[in-house]
Amino acid sequence: MISEFFNFDNITRQKRSVSTFDADLISLKNENSVFVYTEVLKNLKIGPIQKYPIILPLKERFKQNITSFHEPVFGMGSDGILKDLFFILNYKSIQILEFSYKMAEVYNQLLSKEIRINKFGINKKNKSNLFKLTNNIVGLGGDVLYLVNPHCPTGFYLNAEQIRDLSHHFKHIIVDEAYTNPFKIDWDVYNIPNVIIVKSFSKLGGAPGIRLGYCITGDTQILEKMQKISGLYEISTPAAHFLNWLLDNPFYIEIFEMNLKKGFNFLQEYATFSLMCGNFALLQPAERFLGPRYEIDGEVFTRVTLTDEEHASQLILA
């Protein structure tokens, strides 16, 4: 009886409807217009899809690749990882910075957690005034801090020293590094005892839609709990084959990042950049581009998410 354990009364997730269909298409085109790994998957010769793919050798190989002492926990994208983390961690309150991943709020509403939204405000000053921002985070408090780093759409980034300072004020800090290279680990952040790092291959991993993510932490008890509630298969067969291919071809992400820069360079002929971070940017004039709109210091910007130059050309409104 699910309703006996979870609170559905205050869930505020936006519902899809016919009236929002056009907006949904714009969002989908912005995020997933070009699946750059499609040709890669065609050439993998995956063969029959196994219901329960054997991934232990893959996990060991991946662990050695990132030189980790602990085995990472894979999941169906960072979304699945975050959902499990919220479920297994013992806490009453969580701080979420405004405009972070929306489902983090939804999952915590479902679990009847106290949610503290940090409305630090999207403004240009915050990008340079991180001291004021970290003080704001400490002041609002909570048992858990959910930190998208770098943050979208503001682009602010907290380094290891700043995260370590914050770690003294929280039971756990979940550092969601969705907009960073999934093969690169900041070991200074990893070595903070109460920090959990979540990574995704959907952004700079060059694989939107393949649903591949993982978490890593020095807290072995958290890893053990995550393993206990993970499915019989943590990732799909195509995702497992793709990750194996990435390990054989590490240059792919470098090429993806190079193509990403070409896309941004292409847009510079048509736009003024307020921010460029990871695979997204804030552009003006906002009305010229497909994507979600944000108001910053009284000005309106469009956030675009890119894969390459071809994708960039599709985001320009005629």
Short mmCIF file of C-alpha atoms in Angstrom, two decimals, residues 69-196:
data_model
loop_
_atom_site.label_atom_id
_atom_site.label_comp_id
_atom_site.label_asym_id
_atom_site.label_seq_id
_atom_site.Cartn_x
_atom_site.Cartn_y
_atom_site.Cartn_z
CA PHE A 69 39.15 2.96 -4.12
CA HIS A 70 35.42 2.29 -3.89
CA GLU A 71 33.04 0.77 -6.38
CA PRO A 72 30.65 3.33 -7.91
CA VAL A 73 26.92 2.72 -7.95
CA PHE A 74 25.40 2.94 -11.41
CA GLY A 75 21.84 3.95 -12.16
CA MET A 76 19.38 4.84 -14.90
CA GLY A 77 20.79 8.33 -15.20
CA SER A 78 21.57 10.70 -12.36
CA ASP A 79 17.80 10.96 -11.84
CA GLY A 80 17.59 7.35 -10.68
CA ILE A 81 20.66 7.77 -8.48
CA LEU A 82 19.21 10.85 -6.76
CA LYS A 83 15.88 9.14 -6.16
CA ASP A 84 17.62 6.25 -4.39
CA LEU A 85 19.85 8.58 -2.37
CA PHE A 86 16.87 10.53 -1.04
CA PHE A 87 15.29 7.21 -0.09
CA ILE A 88 18.22 5.69 1.82
CA LEU A 89 19.65 8.75 3.59
CA ASN A 90 18.46 9.46 7.13
CA TYR A 91 17.42 13.13 7.33
CA LYS A 92 14.48 15.36 8.10
CA SER A 93 15.26 18.53 6.13
CA ILE A 94 16.99 19.34 2.85
CA GLN A 95 18.21 22.60 1.34
CA ILE A 96 17.81 22.96 -2.42
CA LEU A 97 19.10 25.98 -4.28
CA GLU A 98 16.50 27.73 -6.43
CA PHE A 99 16.28 26.60 -10.06
CA SER A 100 18.08 23.34 -9.33
CA TYR A 101 16.83 19.99 -10.66
CA LYS A 102 13.05 20.14 -10.09
CA MET A 103 12.58 16.45 -9.36
CA ALA A 104 14.76 16.83 -6.26
CA GLU A 105 11.87 18.83 -4.80
CA VAL A 106 9.28 16.32 -6.00
CA TYR A 107 11.04 13.31 -4.48
CA ASN A 108 11.44 15.08 -1.15
CA GLN A 109 7.81 16.18 -1.15
CA LEU A 110 6.89 12.55 -1.68
CA LEU A 111 9.02 11.55 1.30
CA SER A 112 7.47 14.31 3.47
CA LYS A 113 10.83 15.99 4.06
CA GLU A 114 11.14 19.61 5.11
CA ILE A 115 12.31 21.41 1.95
CA ARG A 116 14.22 24.66 2.32
CA ILE A 117 14.46 26.45 -1.02
CA ASN A 118 17.41 28.83 -1.07
CA LYS A 119 16.15 31.81 -3.06
CA PHE A 120 19.59 33.33 -3.45
CA GLY A 121 18.33 34.97 -6.65
CA ILE A 122 19.62 34.76 -10.19
CA ASN A 123 21.71 37.87 -10.66
CA LYS A 124 25.09 38.71 -12.08
CA LYS A 125 26.51 39.63 -8.68
CA ASN A 126 26.15 36.06 -7.36
CA LYS A 127 28.63 34.75 -9.89
CA SER A 128 31.43 36.72 -8.26
CA ASN A 129 30.13 36.91 -4.69
CA LEU A 130 30.41 33.25 -3.68
CA PHE A 131 31.33 34.21 -0.11
CA LYS A 132 27.91 35.81 0.33
CA LEU A 133 26.25 32.79 -1.26
CA THR A 134 27.99 30.25 1.00
CA ASN A 135 27.04 32.29 4.07
CA ASN A 136 23.47 32.27 2.79
CA ILE A 137 23.59 28.47 2.49
CA VAL A 138 24.92 28.08 6.03
CA GLY A 139 22.29 30.46 7.39
CA LEU A 140 19.38 28.57 5.83
CA GLY A 141 20.75 25.24 7.07
CA GLY A 142 19.17 21.79 6.91
CA ASP A 143 20.32 18.20 7.36
CA VAL A 144 21.17 17.70 3.68
CA LEU A 145 22.41 20.16 1.07
CA TYR A 146 21.63 19.34 -2.56
CA LEU A 147 24.16 21.26 -4.65
CA VAL A 148 24.18 21.30 -8.45
CA ASN A 149 27.79 22.23 -9.21
CA PRO A 150 28.21 24.10 -11.52
CA HIS A 151 24.70 25.43 -11.05
CA CYS A 152 22.34 25.81 -13.97
CA PRO A 153 21.38 28.43 -15.09
CA THR A 154 23.53 30.80 -12.97
CA GLY A 155 26.81 28.98 -13.64
CA PHE A 156 28.26 29.57 -10.16
CA TYR A 157 30.77 26.93 -9.09
CA LEU A 158 31.97 26.03 -5.59
CA ASN A 159 35.46 24.57 -5.30
CA ALA A 160 36.61 21.81 -2.94
CA GLU A 161 37.67 24.22 -0.21
CA GLN A 162 34.28 25.96 -0.21
CA ILE A 163 32.41 22.64 -0.19
CA ARG A 164 34.60 21.41 2.68
CA ASP A 165 33.71 24.53 4.67
CA LEU A 166 30.00 23.88 4.03
CA SER A 167 30.36 20.21 4.99
CA HIS A 168 30.78 21.16 8.65
CA HIS A 169 27.20 22.48 8.67
CA PHE A 170 25.36 19.55 7.04
CA LYS A 171 24.89 15.87 7.70
CA HIS A 172 25.30 15.13 3.99
CA ILE A 173 26.09 17.16 0.88
CA ILE A 174 24.95 15.74 -2.46
CA VAL A 175 27.10 17.31 -5.18
CA ASP A 176 25.32 16.87 -8.52
CA GLU A 177 27.99 17.32 -11.21
CA ALA A 178 25.69 16.76 -14.18
CA TYR A 179 27.43 19.50 -16.19
CA THR A 180 30.97 18.15 -15.88
CA ASN A 181 33.03 15.46 -17.61
CA PRO A 182 31.76 12.12 -16.16
CA PHE A 183 35.24 10.60 -16.24
CA LYS A 184 36.85 13.35 -14.18
CA ILE A 185 36.59 13.20 -10.39
CA ASP A 186 37.68 16.05 -8.12
CA TRP A 187 39.36 13.93 -5.46
CA ASP A 188 39.56 16.85 -3.06
CA VAL A 189 35.74 16.92 -3.08
CA TYR A 190 35.49 13.13 -2.95
CA ASN A 191 37.70 12.99 0.15
CA ILE A 192 35.26 15.14 2.16
CA PRO A 193 33.69 12.43 4.39
CA ASN A 194 30.04 13.47 4.14
CA VAL A 195 29.99 14.34 0.43
CA ILE A 196 28.29 12.19 -2.23
#
